[in-house]
Amino acid sequence: MASFWHKSIAPLHNLLGKPQIDVRSLQTRLTAGVVLTSLVGVGAVTAWMGWRMQQIVLDSHRQRTALVADRLREDVQYYSTMMPPQEALDKVVEYRSTGDLAIWVEAEDGELMAQSEILTMGSWQAAGVSAALLSMPIVPGTEVMPVGDWRLVVCAEALDIAALPAATVYIADDITADYRGLQQLIRMLLLTSLGLISLLAIAFALYIRRALSPIRQLNRLAGQVTADTLDQPLSLATAPTELQELLRSYNLMLARLSKAWGQQKRLVNDISHELRTPLSLVQGYLESTLRRGQNLTPAQREGLEIAAAETSRTARLLSEILDLARLSNGQGVLNLEPVNLSDIVYEAVALATKTQPYPVGQVNVVDLASAVAKVDRQKLRTVLVELIDNALRYSDPQQPVQISLEQQAGWATVAIQDYGAGIPDHCQGDIFDPFYRVNEDRSRSSGGTGLGLTLVRSLVEAMGGQVSVQSQLNQGSVFTLRIPT
Ligand code: ADP
């Protein structure tokens, strides 16, 4: 039931409930086009039908009045042979009049020669129609005239009868009831067409929405492509032919990108690998020269020390690049085993504090829960050393660094907190990107490579964990690792 609602009613709900309409969307444009076309089409048919119906009704009344006018002339001529012409006229006028048909005859000088009785009584007189008709100028012929809220077909024709003075016969046919019925019919026709157009609009909107859904699906699929999935072509069985062509081109582009990405990774890997050996040689040579160089001048010693420090930083950079390349190639296989995390915390603290070239603050281990997780012991130690190292480097020596380990609901949480430089809000989302540094100078002078946090995130995620940061400028930072236990 829920899925039925979702499939059939939800699009309608979205359609009607959406407060904003995107005028640039294909769906809106197609729907608007279809609705406009149906409005024009159905509107034109309705208008034509209304007009035709009106014509048919009016024509039948026109014919009726014209017919009565002709008969009246013949009847008067006939009865004039049997009685005085004026009496014959009165008789025929009365005989031909009905409840909705009034007749009157006027001489050329305007004198009323005869009139139907209904003109002098009943609703014709009460509504003031008789008075209005008798006083208004009426041209010869047949026309529809509004009198008050009545509608009349009025026919005026010359009455040439030898025994009578020249006169005009007027016949008024009351078509108010027919006219109102017709108006109501046209209103109903309009309402029905509007309802029909609304239904059509909804049906077309749903149909168009459905027809465009493969585009949305394709968009979703394309949005999920990452550097690691470049080699997996997208496929959408329900896509129409036009979209299949686009999909083919898109997949070709993905294949080219995947190839280029693979070449780039291999290149970085190879270069780092090739540079590592000669660099180790240089580093060894510099260190042994410094160890045995009792007769070096202070300037030579300083120069060699700077060269040794830079070589060591570059060696570290190469090793981090290699680690990252291996992780993204899938070559950096993790050796996962159940490990007591507090042991690794202690090992990392010992390592990080021992390797600092400058005086640094104290590292305090607080709140250490006992937690066992399946991790790569050595890699997790590298992660913790990197974070502790950063915390010490970006704090003054008198500011301590605190580490805690908690275990809760299937997750172990290691927090490394410092009270140092902190990270501005707008940089916090970028610090895990390769070579991103908040303060380039400070980072370089303290031996940073700019790849430490990138490696931390890659390693932690490879072990199924997460890493996040909370920081305030000049107040300090907390880096939090969450590892599934
Ligand atoms: P680096 O080798 O330059 O330290 P990282 O990837 O380890 O590179 O860190 C990226 C940037 O994040 C650093 O340059 C630094 O600006 C900032 N950063 C990392 N850790 C801290 C910290 N604990 N306190 C303040 N800034 C930090």
Short mmCIF file of C-alpha atoms and ligand atoms in Angstrom, two decimals:
data_model
loop_
_atom_site.label_atom_id
_atom_site.label_comp_id
_atom_site.label_asym_id
_atom_site.label_seq_id
_atom_site.Cartn_x
_atom_site.Cartn_y
_atom_site.Cartn_z
CA MET A 1 0.00 0.00 0.00
CA ALA A 2 2.79 2.36 0.99
CA SER A 3 4.67 1.62 -2.21
CA PHE A 4 1.49 2.14 -4.25
CA TRP A 5 1.10 5.55 -2.64
CA HIS A 6 4.69 6.34 -3.32
CA LYS A 7 4.52 5.32 -6.97
CA SER A 8 1.19 6.71 -8.02
CA ILE A 9 0.17 9.46 -5.65
CA ALA A 10 3.52 10.86 -4.58
CA PRO A 11 4.37 12.35 -7.99
CA LEU A 12 0.98 14.04 -8.01
CA HIS A 13 1.52 15.25 -4.50
CA ASN A 14 4.95 16.61 -5.40
CA LEU A 15 3.54 18.15 -8.49
CA LEU A 16 0.75 19.97 -6.75
CA GLY A 17 2.48 20.54 -3.45
CA LYS A 18 5.70 22.00 -4.80
CA PRO A 19 5.70 25.63 -3.84
CA GLN A 20 8.27 26.62 -6.47
CA ILE A 21 8.07 25.97 -10.18
CA ASP A 22 11.34 25.77 -12.05
CA VAL A 23 10.57 27.50 -15.35
CA ARG A 24 13.82 26.29 -16.88
CA SER A 25 13.04 22.62 -16.29
CA LEU A 26 12.15 20.47 -19.29
CA GLN A 27 9.23 18.99 -17.37
CA THR A 28 7.68 22.43 -16.71
CA ARG A 29 8.19 23.52 -20.32
CA LEU A 30 6.69 20.36 -21.81
CA THR A 31 3.75 20.43 -19.38
CA ALA A 32 3.11 24.13 -20.07
CA GLY A 33 3.25 23.45 -23.84
CA VAL A 34 0.76 20.59 -23.62
CA VAL A 35 -1.59 22.54 -21.33
CA LEU A 36 -1.48 25.59 -23.61
CA THR A 37 -2.15 23.46 -26.69
CA SER A 38 -5.09 21.72 -25.00
CA LEU A 39 -6.40 25.09 -23.77
CA VAL A 40 -6.33 26.51 -27.29
CA GLY A 41 -7.68 23.31 -28.89
CA VAL A 42 -10.48 22.54 -26.43
CA GLY A 43 -11.23 26.30 -26.02
CA ALA A 44 -11.62 26.77 -29.77
CA VAL A 45 -13.88 23.71 -30.13
CA THR A 46 -16.02 24.87 -27.18
CA ALA A 47 -16.32 28.43 -28.56
CA TRP A 48 -17.27 27.11 -32.01
CA MET A 49 -19.87 24.73 -30.56
CA GLY A 50 -21.40 27.52 -28.46
CA TRP A 51 -21.58 29.84 -31.45
CA ARG A 52 -23.12 27.16 -33.67
CA MET A 53 -25.77 26.27 -31.10
CA GLN A 54 -26.70 29.94 -30.74
CA GLN A 55 -26.98 30.24 -34.52
CA ILE A 56 -29.20 27.17 -34.79
CA VAL A 57 -31.60 28.39 -32.05
CA LEU A 58 -31.79 31.95 -33.43
CA ASP A 59 -32.26 30.77 -37.04
CA SER A 60 -35.18 28.55 -36.08
CA HIS A 61 -36.88 31.53 -34.36
CA ARG A 62 -36.14 33.84 -37.28
CA GLN A 63 -37.70 31.36 -39.67
CA ARG A 64 -40.73 31.04 -37.42
CA THR A 65 -41.38 34.80 -37.27
CA ALA A 66 -40.80 35.21 -41.03
CA LEU A 67 -43.23 32.37 -41.68
CA VAL A 68 -45.87 33.92 -39.41
CA ALA A 69 -45.45 37.27 -41.23
CA ASP A 70 -46.05 35.60 -44.61
CA ARG A 71 -49.09 33.60 -43.39
CA LEU A 72 -50.58 36.70 -41.76
CA ARG A 73 -50.62 38.55 -45.09
CA GLU A 74 -52.29 35.61 -46.85
CA ASP A 75 -54.85 35.14 -44.04
CA VAL A 76 -55.87 38.82 -43.97
CA GLN A 77 -56.37 38.76 -47.75
CA TYR A 78 -58.45 35.63 -47.47
CA TYR A 79 -60.67 36.82 -44.59
CA SER A 80 -61.11 40.25 -46.22
CA THR A 81 -63.25 38.51 -48.80
CA MET A 82 -65.66 37.43 -46.06
CA MET A 83 -65.69 40.40 -43.64
CA PRO A 84 -64.58 44.04 -43.43
CA PRO A 85 -60.76 44.27 -43.82
CA GLN A 86 -60.15 45.85 -40.36
CA GLU A 87 -62.17 43.09 -38.69
CA ALA A 88 -60.26 40.48 -40.73
CA LEU A 89 -56.96 42.04 -39.60
CA ASP A 90 -57.99 42.00 -35.91
CA LYS A 91 -59.15 38.42 -36.22
CA VAL A 92 -55.98 37.16 -37.93
CA VAL A 93 -53.67 39.07 -35.54
CA GLU A 94 -55.40 37.50 -32.57
CA TYR A 95 -55.55 34.07 -34.19
CA ARG A 96 -51.84 34.06 -35.05
CA SER A 97 -50.69 35.36 -31.61
CA THR A 98 -49.61 32.88 -28.96
CA GLY A 99 -48.24 33.21 -25.41
CA ASP A 100 -44.71 33.98 -26.63
CA LEU A 101 -45.55 35.56 -29.97
CA ALA A 102 -46.94 39.11 -30.10
CA ILE A 103 -48.14 40.84 -33.30
CA TRP A 104 -49.03 44.46 -33.94
CA VAL A 105 -49.72 46.42 -37.11
CA GLU A 106 -48.88 50.10 -37.52
CA ALA A 107 -50.08 52.39 -40.31
CA GLU A 108 -47.51 54.59 -42.05
CA ASP A 109 -48.60 57.61 -39.99
CA GLY A 110 -47.75 55.63 -36.81
CA GLU A 111 -51.33 54.80 -35.89
CA LEU A 112 -51.73 51.38 -34.26
CA MET A 113 -54.14 49.43 -36.50
CA ALA A 114 -54.20 46.13 -34.60
CA GLN A 115 -52.31 44.37 -31.80
CA SER A 116 -52.27 41.02 -29.98
CA GLU A 117 -54.10 40.93 -26.72
CA ILE A 118 -51.01 39.72 -24.85
CA LEU A 119 -49.39 43.11 -25.50
CA THR A 120 -52.03 44.77 -23.34
CA MET A 121 -51.99 42.32 -20.46
CA GLY A 122 -49.90 39.75 -18.56
CA SER A 123 -46.17 39.63 -18.32
CA TRP A 124 -45.53 41.51 -21.58
CA GLN A 125 -47.18 44.57 -20.17
CA ALA A 126 -46.08 44.08 -16.55
CA ALA A 127 -42.40 43.84 -17.55
CA GLY A 128 -42.78 47.00 -19.68
CA VAL A 129 -41.88 45.03 -22.80
CA SER A 130 -45.02 46.06 -24.74
CA ALA A 131 -44.44 49.77 -24.14
CA ALA A 132 -40.77 49.49 -25.04
CA LEU A 133 -41.51 47.56 -28.24
CA LEU A 134 -44.24 49.93 -29.42
CA SER A 135 -42.11 53.01 -28.86
CA MET A 136 -38.72 51.84 -30.19
CA PRO A 137 -37.76 52.29 -33.83
CA ILE A 138 -37.67 48.92 -35.61
CA VAL A 139 -36.07 48.58 -39.02
CA PRO A 140 -37.53 46.18 -41.59
CA GLY A 141 -36.10 42.65 -41.44
CA THR A 142 -35.54 40.18 -38.62
CA GLU A 143 -33.22 40.79 -35.70
CA VAL A 144 -32.61 39.72 -32.11
CA MET A 145 -33.32 42.56 -29.69
CA PRO A 146 -32.74 42.78 -25.95
CA VAL A 147 -35.63 44.46 -24.15
CA GLY A 148 -34.90 44.76 -20.43
CA ASP A 149 -33.79 41.27 -19.44
CA TRP A 150 -35.93 39.71 -22.18
CA ARG A 151 -34.57 38.54 -25.51
CA LEU A 152 -36.90 38.88 -28.54
CA VAL A 153 -36.65 38.02 -32.21
CA VAL A 154 -38.47 40.92 -33.90
CA CYS A 155 -39.54 40.80 -37.53
CA ALA A 156 -40.87 43.90 -39.36
CA GLU A 157 -42.45 43.55 -42.83
CA ALA A 158 -44.60 45.81 -45.06
CA LEU A 159 -48.29 44.78 -45.18
CA ASP A 160 -49.75 45.73 -48.58
CA ILE A 161 -53.41 44.85 -48.67
CA ALA A 162 -55.59 46.65 -51.20
CA ALA A 163 -58.50 47.33 -48.83
CA LEU A 164 -56.27 48.65 -46.01
CA PRO A 165 -53.94 51.65 -45.80
CA ALA A 166 -50.20 50.87 -46.25
CA ALA A 167 -48.90 49.49 -42.98
CA THR A 168 -46.12 47.47 -41.34
CA VAL A 169 -46.65 44.23 -39.44
CA TYR A 170 -44.38 43.58 -36.45
CA ILE A 171 -43.95 40.13 -34.94
CA ALA A 172 -42.04 39.71 -31.65
CA ASP A 173 -41.07 36.20 -30.60
CA ASP A 174 -40.06 35.83 -26.94
CA ILE A 175 -36.95 33.64 -26.91
CA THR A 176 -35.83 34.53 -23.34
CA ALA A 177 -36.25 30.98 -22.00
CA ASP A 178 -34.39 29.43 -24.96
CA TYR A 179 -31.72 32.12 -24.72
CA ARG A 180 -31.16 31.51 -20.99
CA GLY A 181 -31.08 27.74 -21.55
CA LEU A 182 -28.50 28.27 -24.24
CA GLN A 183 -26.39 30.50 -21.99
CA GLN A 184 -26.49 27.85 -19.28
CA LEU A 185 -25.52 25.17 -21.77
CA ILE A 186 -22.54 27.24 -22.94
CA ARG A 187 -21.48 27.84 -19.32
CA MET A 188 -21.66 24.09 -18.66
CA LEU A 189 -19.73 23.42 -21.82
CA LEU A 190 -17.03 25.86 -20.66
CA LEU A 191 -16.83 24.31 -17.18
CA THR A 192 -16.64 20.80 -18.62
CA SER A 193 -13.86 21.86 -20.98
CA LEU A 194 -11.95 23.48 -18.12
CA GLY A 195 -12.29 20.29 -16.05
CA LEU A 196 -11.19 18.24 -19.04
CA ILE A 197 -8.16 20.50 -19.59
CA SER A 198 -7.19 20.25 -15.90
CA LEU A 199 -7.43 16.45 -16.01
CA LEU A 200 -5.43 16.39 -19.23
CA ALA A 201 -2.81 18.69 -17.67
CA ILE A 202 -2.40 16.43 -14.62
CA ALA A 203 -2.28 13.29 -16.77
CA PHE A 204 0.30 14.82 -19.11
CA ALA A 205 2.37 16.21 -16.22
CA LEU A 206 2.52 12.73 -14.67
CA TYR A 207 3.32 11.15 -18.01
CA ILE A 208 6.08 13.67 -18.78
CA ARG A 209 7.49 13.25 -15.29
CA ARG A 210 7.63 9.51 -15.83
CA ALA A 211 9.13 9.90 -19.28
CA LEU A 212 11.88 12.13 -17.88
CA SER A 213 12.67 9.92 -14.91
CA PRO A 214 15.57 8.12 -16.73
CA ILE A 215 17.32 11.51 -16.98
CA ARG A 216 17.02 11.96 -13.24
CA GLN A 217 18.24 8.38 -12.66
CA LEU A 218 21.20 8.99 -14.96
CA ASN A 219 22.00 12.18 -13.11
CA ARG A 220 21.96 10.30 -9.81
CA LEU A 221 24.25 7.57 -11.21
CA ALA A 222 26.66 10.15 -12.63
CA GLY A 223 26.70 11.93 -9.25
CA GLN A 224 27.92 8.72 -7.59
CA VAL A 225 30.99 8.36 -9.83
CA THR A 226 34.21 8.79 -7.88
CA ALA A 227 37.89 8.45 -8.78
CA ASP A 228 37.73 4.82 -7.62
CA THR A 229 34.72 3.91 -9.79
CA LEU A 230 35.87 5.57 -13.02
CA ASP A 231 36.44 2.15 -14.58
CA GLN A 232 32.83 1.05 -13.98
CA PRO A 233 30.63 2.11 -16.94
CA LEU A 234 27.13 3.37 -16.14
CA SER A 235 24.15 1.40 -17.39
CA LEU A 236 20.46 2.22 -17.38
CA ALA A 237 18.24 -0.41 -19.00
CA THR A 238 15.11 1.77 -18.88
CA ALA A 239 16.73 4.72 -20.69
CA PRO A 240 15.20 5.65 -24.06
CA THR A 241 17.33 5.50 -27.23
CA GLU A 242 18.38 9.17 -27.14
CA LEU A 243 19.60 8.75 -23.58
CA GLN A 244 21.36 5.47 -24.40
CA GLU A 245 23.45 7.42 -26.93
CA LEU A 246 24.33 10.00 -24.29
CA LEU A 247 25.14 7.17 -21.89
CA ARG A 248 27.49 5.61 -24.46
CA SER A 249 29.35 8.92 -24.94
CA TYR A 250 29.49 9.41 -21.18
CA ASN A 251 30.91 5.91 -20.67
CA LEU A 252 33.54 6.54 -23.36
CA MET A 253 34.52 9.71 -21.53
CA LEU A 254 34.68 7.78 -18.23
CA ALA A 255 36.92 5.18 -19.86
CA ARG A 256 39.31 7.90 -21.12
CA LEU A 257 39.30 9.55 -17.69
CA SER A 258 39.93 6.22 -15.99
CA LYS A 259 42.90 5.54 -18.25
CA ALA A 260 44.36 9.02 -17.66
CA TRP A 261 43.80 8.70 -13.91
CA GLY A 262 45.52 5.28 -13.86
CA GLN A 263 48.50 6.66 -15.82
CA GLN A 264 48.77 9.61 -13.45
CA LYS A 265 48.71 7.36 -10.37
CA ARG A 266 51.32 5.06 -11.90
CA LEU A 267 53.52 8.05 -12.74
CA VAL A 268 53.34 9.43 -9.18
CA ASN A 269 54.02 5.96 -7.80
CA ASP A 270 56.99 5.37 -10.11
CA ILE A 271 58.54 8.80 -9.57
CA SER A 272 58.27 8.51 -5.78
CA HIS A 273 59.73 5.04 -5.90
CA GLU A 274 62.63 6.06 -8.15
CA LEU A 275 63.45 9.12 -6.01
CA ARG A 276 63.36 7.30 -2.70
CA THR A 277 66.57 5.28 -3.14
CA PRO A 278 68.91 8.13 -4.20
CA LEU A 279 67.36 10.34 -1.53
CA SER A 280 68.10 7.76 1.18
CA LEU A 281 71.70 7.68 -0.07
CA VAL A 282 71.99 11.48 0.11
CA GLN A 283 70.39 11.50 3.55
CA GLY A 284 72.81 8.81 4.81
CA TYR A 285 75.79 10.64 3.33
CA LEU A 286 74.76 13.97 4.90
CA GLU A 287 74.17 12.43 8.32
CA SER A 288 77.51 10.57 8.33
CA THR A 289 79.34 13.72 7.16
CA LEU A 290 77.73 15.68 9.99
CA ARG A 291 78.62 12.93 12.52
CA ARG A 292 82.24 12.73 11.46
CA GLY A 293 82.71 16.38 10.49
CA GLN A 294 84.68 17.65 13.50
CA ASN A 295 86.71 19.97 11.26
CA LEU A 296 83.65 21.54 9.53
CA THR A 297 83.30 25.33 9.87
CA PRO A 298 80.07 26.54 11.61
CA ALA A 299 78.72 27.81 8.25
CA GLN A 300 79.38 24.43 6.54
CA ARG A 301 77.75 22.60 9.46
CA GLU A 302 74.67 24.84 9.33
CA GLY A 303 74.37 24.33 5.58
CA LEU A 304 74.67 20.56 5.91
CA GLU A 305 72.13 20.52 8.76
CA ILE A 306 69.59 22.44 6.63
CA ALA A 307 70.23 20.06 3.71
CA ALA A 308 69.78 17.03 6.00
CA ALA A 309 66.50 18.43 7.44
CA GLU A 310 65.12 19.16 3.96
CA THR A 311 66.18 15.73 2.69
CA SER A 312 64.46 14.08 5.63
CA ARG A 313 61.27 16.13 4.99
CA THR A 314 61.35 15.21 1.29
CA ALA A 315 61.90 11.52 2.13
CA ARG A 316 58.88 11.67 4.43
CA LEU A 317 56.86 13.38 1.71
CA LEU A 318 57.79 10.65 -0.80
CA SER A 319 56.93 7.94 1.64
CA GLU A 320 53.50 9.55 2.28
CA ILE A 321 52.88 9.95 -1.47
CA LEU A 322 53.74 6.28 -1.95
CA ASP A 323 51.45 5.23 0.89
CA LEU A 324 48.59 7.28 -0.56
CA ALA A 325 49.19 5.94 -4.08
CA ARG A 326 49.19 2.36 -2.77
CA LEU A 327 45.99 2.94 -0.82
CA SER A 328 44.18 4.37 -3.84
CA ASN A 329 45.57 1.59 -6.11
CA GLY A 330 44.28 -1.00 -3.71
CA GLN A 331 47.88 -2.17 -3.17
CA GLY A 332 48.11 -0.93 0.41
CA VAL A 333 46.76 -4.13 1.92
CA LEU A 334 45.83 -3.72 5.57
CA ASN A 335 46.85 -6.27 8.13
CA LEU A 336 43.71 -6.25 10.27
CA GLU A 337 43.89 -7.95 13.69
CA PRO A 338 42.14 -7.42 17.03
CA VAL A 339 44.25 -4.90 18.91
CA ASN A 340 43.93 -3.25 22.30
CA LEU A 341 43.62 0.40 21.29
CA SER A 342 45.03 1.81 24.53
CA ASP A 343 48.35 0.04 23.77
CA ILE A 344 48.53 1.78 20.40
CA VAL A 345 47.75 5.15 22.02
CA TYR A 346 50.69 4.73 24.42
CA GLU A 347 53.02 3.61 21.62
CA ALA A 348 52.01 6.57 19.46
CA VAL A 349 52.50 9.07 22.30
CA ALA A 350 55.97 7.68 22.99
CA LEU A 351 56.93 7.82 19.31
CA ALA A 352 55.51 11.29 18.65
CA THR A 353 57.17 12.91 21.65
CA LYS A 354 60.53 11.24 20.97
CA THR A 355 60.82 12.38 17.35
CA GLN A 356 60.19 16.12 17.87
CA PRO A 357 63.22 18.23 16.86
CA TYR A 358 62.03 21.24 18.90
CA PRO A 359 60.83 21.62 22.48
CA VAL A 360 57.14 20.72 22.57
CA GLY A 361 54.34 20.63 25.16
CA GLN A 362 53.42 17.70 27.34
CA VAL A 363 51.15 14.94 26.07
CA ASN A 364 48.64 13.81 28.72
CA VAL A 365 46.69 10.60 28.27
CA VAL A 366 43.34 10.98 30.07
CA ASP A 367 40.24 8.78 30.30
CA LEU A 368 41.59 5.68 28.65
CA ALA A 369 38.88 3.05 28.25
CA SER A 370 39.81 -0.45 27.28
CA ALA A 371 38.68 -1.05 23.74
CA VAL A 372 39.57 -3.77 21.29
CA ALA A 373 39.10 -3.20 17.56
CA LYS A 374 40.12 -4.95 14.37
CA VAL A 375 42.68 -2.55 12.91
CA ASP A 376 46.09 -2.50 11.24
CA ARG A 377 48.27 -1.89 14.28
CA GLN A 378 51.11 -0.16 12.49
CA LYS A 379 48.86 2.02 10.29
CA LEU A 380 46.72 3.15 13.22
CA ARG A 381 49.90 4.05 15.10
CA THR A 382 51.03 6.13 12.09
CA VAL A 383 47.64 7.92 12.14
CA LEU A 384 47.87 8.71 15.85
CA VAL A 385 51.51 9.83 15.59
CA GLU A 386 50.53 12.17 12.74
CA LEU A 387 47.68 13.71 14.76
CA ILE A 388 49.71 14.04 17.98
CA ASP A 389 52.60 15.45 15.94
CA ASN A 390 50.27 18.10 14.43
CA ALA A 391 48.78 18.93 17.85
CA LEU A 392 52.29 19.51 19.27
CA ARG A 393 53.55 21.44 16.23
CA TYR A 394 50.60 23.84 16.10
CA SER A 395 50.70 24.59 19.86
CA ASP A 396 53.20 26.46 22.02
CA PRO A 397 55.51 24.28 24.18
CA GLN A 398 53.75 25.33 27.40
CA GLN A 399 50.36 24.19 26.05
CA PRO A 400 49.62 20.50 26.77
CA VAL A 401 47.98 18.01 24.41
CA GLN A 402 45.33 15.65 25.78
CA ILE A 403 44.36 12.23 24.46
CA SER A 404 41.34 10.26 25.49
CA LEU A 405 39.85 6.91 24.43
CA GLU A 406 36.20 6.07 24.88
CA GLN A 407 34.16 3.04 23.94
CA GLN A 408 30.44 3.42 23.21
CA ALA A 409 27.76 1.65 21.14
CA GLY A 410 30.10 -0.32 18.89
CA TRP A 411 32.54 2.52 18.32
CA ALA A 412 35.85 3.44 19.93
CA THR A 413 36.53 7.17 19.93
CA VAL A 414 40.04 8.59 20.23
CA ALA A 415 40.15 12.38 20.73
CA ILE A 416 43.39 14.36 20.40
CA GLN A 417 42.86 17.81 21.87
CA ASP A 418 45.24 20.74 21.80
CA TYR A 419 45.01 24.36 22.99
CA GLY A 420 47.10 25.81 20.20
CA ALA A 421 46.65 27.81 17.00
CA GLY A 422 43.28 26.37 16.01
CA ILE A 423 41.90 26.30 12.47
CA PRO A 424 39.61 28.98 10.97
CA ASP A 425 36.07 27.75 10.26
CA HIS A 426 36.30 28.16 6.49
CA CYS A 427 39.47 25.98 6.30
CA GLN A 428 38.19 23.07 8.37
CA GLY A 429 36.58 21.35 5.36
CA ASP A 430 39.80 21.54 3.33
CA ILE A 431 42.54 20.48 5.71
CA PHE A 432 42.16 16.81 4.73
CA ASP A 433 42.88 17.66 1.07
CA PRO A 434 46.39 16.98 -0.29
CA PHE A 435 48.88 19.84 0.24
CA TYR A 436 46.31 22.09 1.88
CA ARG A 437 47.86 24.24 4.57
CA VAL A 438 46.23 26.96 6.63
CA ASN A 439 49.51 28.76 7.21
CA GLU A 440 52.03 27.77 4.53
CA ASP A 441 55.09 29.32 6.25
CA ARG A 442 54.49 27.84 9.69
CA SER A 443 53.74 24.46 8.22
CA ARG A 444 56.90 24.32 6.13
CA SER A 445 59.20 25.69 8.85
CA SER A 446 57.97 23.03 11.27
CA GLY A 447 58.67 20.25 8.74
CA GLY A 448 55.09 19.60 7.59
CA THR A 449 54.50 17.98 4.21
CA GLY A 450 50.84 18.95 3.73
CA LEU A 451 49.93 15.30 3.16
CA GLY A 452 49.68 14.14 6.78
CA LEU A 453 45.92 14.59 7.24
CA THR A 454 45.17 13.26 3.74
CA LEU A 455 46.97 10.05 4.67
CA VAL A 456 45.23 9.98 8.06
CA ARG A 457 41.79 10.14 6.43
CA SER A 458 42.63 7.52 3.79
CA LEU A 459 44.01 5.08 6.38
CA VAL A 460 41.16 5.57 8.86
CA GLU A 461 38.51 5.14 6.16
CA ALA A 462 40.31 2.04 4.84
CA MET A 463 39.92 0.59 8.37
CA GLY A 464 36.18 1.40 8.33
CA GLY A 465 36.48 4.42 10.60
CA GLN A 466 35.93 8.17 10.39
CA VAL A 467 37.95 11.23 11.27
CA SER A 468 36.60 14.70 12.03
CA VAL A 469 37.78 18.00 13.43
CA GLN A 470 36.34 20.65 15.70
CA SER A 471 38.39 23.76 16.12
CA GLN A 472 38.35 27.41 17.13
CA LEU A 473 40.96 29.89 16.03
CA ASN A 474 43.53 30.62 18.78
CA GLN A 475 41.63 28.31 21.17
CA GLY A 476 42.70 24.88 19.93
CA SER A 477 41.46 21.85 18.02
CA VAL A 478 40.05 18.39 18.70
CA PHE A 479 40.64 15.67 16.09
CA THR A 480 38.31 12.74 16.67
CA LEU A 481 38.82 9.22 15.32
CA ARG A 482 35.90 6.81 15.36
CA ILE A 483 36.76 3.17 14.86
CA PRO A 484 34.23 0.32 14.78
CA THR A 485 34.88 -2.20 17.57
P1 ADP B 1 51.17 19.63 7.50
O1 ADP B 1 52.17 18.65 7.18
O2 ADP B 1 51.31 20.93 6.78
O3 ADP B 1 50.91 19.76 8.95
P2 ADP B 1 48.66 18.22 7.47
O4 ADP B 1 47.94 17.53 6.37
O5 ADP B 1 49.10 17.40 8.64
O6 ADP B 1 49.85 19.02 6.82
O7 ADP B 1 47.75 19.36 8.00
C1 ADP B 1 47.15 20.27 7.08
C2 ADP B 1 46.99 21.63 7.71
O8 ADP B 1 46.02 21.58 8.75
C3 ADP B 1 48.24 22.11 8.38
O9 ADP B 1 49.05 22.82 7.46
C4 ADP B 1 47.73 23.03 9.45
O10 ADP B 1 47.54 24.34 8.93
C5 ADP B 1 46.38 22.45 9.81
N1 ADP B 1 46.40 21.66 11.05
C6 ADP B 1 46.51 20.33 11.18
N2 ADP B 1 46.46 19.98 12.47
C7 ADP B 1 46.33 21.10 13.19
C8 ADP B 1 46.25 21.40 14.59
N3 ADP B 1 46.25 20.44 15.52
N4 ADP B 1 46.13 22.69 14.96
C9 ADP B 1 46.10 23.67 14.03
N5 ADP B 1 46.18 23.46 12.70
C10 ADP B 1 46.30 22.19 12.28
#
